mmCIF file of C-alpha atoms in Angstrom:
data_model
loop_
_atom_site.group_PDB
_atom_site.id
_atom_site.type_symbol
_atom_site.label_atom_id
_atom_site.label_comp_id
_atom_site.label_asym_id
_atom_site.label_seq_id
_atom_site.Cartn_x
_atom_site.Cartn_y
_atom_site.Cartn_z
ATOM 1 C CA MET A 539 160.192 -46.133 -79.089
ATOM 2 C CA ARG A 540 161.737 -48.591 -76.706
ATOM 3 C CA LYS A 541 165.113 -47.792 -78.225
ATOM 4 C CA PHE A 542 164.845 -44.079 -77.360
ATOM 5 C CA TYR A 543 162.837 -44.125 -74.143
ATOM 6 C CA GLY A 544 163.512 -47.574 -72.747
ATOM 7 C CA LYS A 545 159.740 -48.157 -72.650
ATOM 8 C CA ASN A 546 157.131 -49.254 -75.127
ATOM 9 C CA ALA A 547 154.345 -46.978 -76.373
ATOM 10 C CA SER A 548 151.707 -48.294 -73.979
ATOM 11 C CA GLN A 549 154.001 -47.706 -70.995
ATOM 12 C CA LEU A 550 154.617 -44.111 -72.085
ATOM 13 C CA ILE A 551 150.899 -43.497 -72.580
ATOM 14 C CA GLU A 552 150.138 -45.024 -69.186
ATOM 15 C CA GLU A 553 152.712 -42.760 -67.503
ATOM 16 C CA GLU A 554 151.202 -39.647 -69.099
ATOM 17 C CA LEU A 555 147.701 -40.767 -68.186
ATOM 18 C CA LEU A 556 148.792 -41.301 -64.595
ATOM 19 C CA LEU A 557 150.371 -37.834 -64.437
ATOM 20 C CA ASP A 558 147.138 -36.331 -65.762
ATOM 21 C CA ALA A 559 145.100 -38.330 -63.255
ATOM 22 C CA LYS A 560 147.251 -37.218 -60.329
ATOM 23 C CA GLY A 561 146.964 -33.596 -61.408
ATOM 24 C CA CYS A 562 143.192 -33.809 -61.755
ATOM 25 C CA LEU A 563 142.812 -35.491 -58.371
ATOM 26 C CA LEU A 564 144.473 -32.509 -56.708
ATOM 27 C CA ASP A 565 141.514 -30.354 -57.775
ATOM 28 C CA PRO A 566 138.975 -30.620 -54.929
ATOM 29 C CA GLU A 567 136.233 -29.444 -57.296
ATOM 30 C CA LYS A 568 136.526 -32.656 -59.340
ATOM 31 C CA SER A 569 135.106 -35.930 -58.089
ATOM 32 C CA VAL A 570 136.799 -39.231 -58.858
ATOM 33 C CA GLN A 571 133.943 -39.853 -61.298
ATOM 34 C CA ASP A 572 134.688 -36.519 -63.011
ATOM 35 C CA VAL A 573 138.363 -37.443 -63.349
ATOM 36 C CA ALA A 574 137.474 -40.862 -64.783
ATOM 37 C CA GLU A 575 135.206 -39.238 -67.371
ATOM 38 C CA LEU A 576 137.724 -36.521 -68.186
ATOM 39 C CA LEU A 577 140.392 -39.132 -68.895
ATOM 40 C CA ASN A 578 137.983 -41.233 -71.006
ATOM 41 C CA PHE A 579 137.779 -44.302 -68.791
ATOM 42 C CA SER A 580 134.737 -46.482 -69.409
ATOM 43 C CA ASP A 581 133.630 -45.958 -65.814
ATOM 44 C CA GLN A 582 134.858 -45.011 -62.344
ATOM 45 C CA SER A 583 135.663 -48.617 -61.474
ATOM 46 C CA ALA A 584 138.019 -48.987 -64.454
ATOM 47 C CA PHE A 585 139.770 -45.761 -63.477
ATOM 48 C CA CYS A 586 140.142 -46.880 -59.855
ATOM 49 C CA LYS A 587 141.598 -50.241 -60.934
ATOM 50 C CA PHE A 588 144.090 -48.500 -63.238
ATOM 51 C CA PHE A 589 145.096 -46.003 -60.565
ATOM 52 C CA ARG A 590 145.478 -48.619 -57.829
ATOM 53 C CA ARG A 591 147.554 -50.855 -60.132
ATOM 54 C CA CYS A 592 149.900 -47.982 -60.970
ATOM 55 C CA CYS A 593 150.117 -46.257 -57.569
ATOM 56 C CA GLY A 594 149.237 -48.928 -55.047
ATOM 57 C CA VAL A 595 146.488 -46.776 -53.516
ATOM 58 C CA SER A 596 142.988 -45.750 -54.516
ATOM 59 C CA PRO A 597 142.386 -42.333 -56.083
ATOM 60 C CA GLY A 598 140.596 -41.227 -52.906
ATOM 61 C CA ALA A 599 143.495 -42.305 -50.690
ATOM 62 C CA TYR A 600 145.955 -40.558 -53.007
ATOM 63 C CA ARG A 601 143.918 -37.360 -52.849
ATOM 64 C CA LYS A 602 143.675 -37.544 -49.056
ATOM 65 C CA ASN A 603 147.438 -38.173 -48.727
ATOM 66 C CA GLU A 604 148.344 -35.283 -51.008
ATOM 67 C CA CYS A 605 146.037 -32.880 -49.159
ATOM 68 C CA ILE A 606 147.569 -33.848 -45.806
ATOM 69 C CA GLU A 607 151.124 -33.380 -47.141
ATOM 70 C CA LYS A 608 150.329 -29.895 -48.454
ATOM 71 C CA GLU A 609 149.073 -28.661 -45.085
#
């Protein structure tokens, strides 16, 4: 995979998971807990750690930022 995409399989999966997470967080009907469950994280804390590591902000801060930008 690295040969074709320049990334290993876990990096590609992580990117897709992050895209899914960002999309789900834009839905105001879904809580962060709902998103964590939907994406099969063991709990909300694990999801928040993953999201912060990848984006540099918490899921709540990301959601707030995106809502402000859309206004």
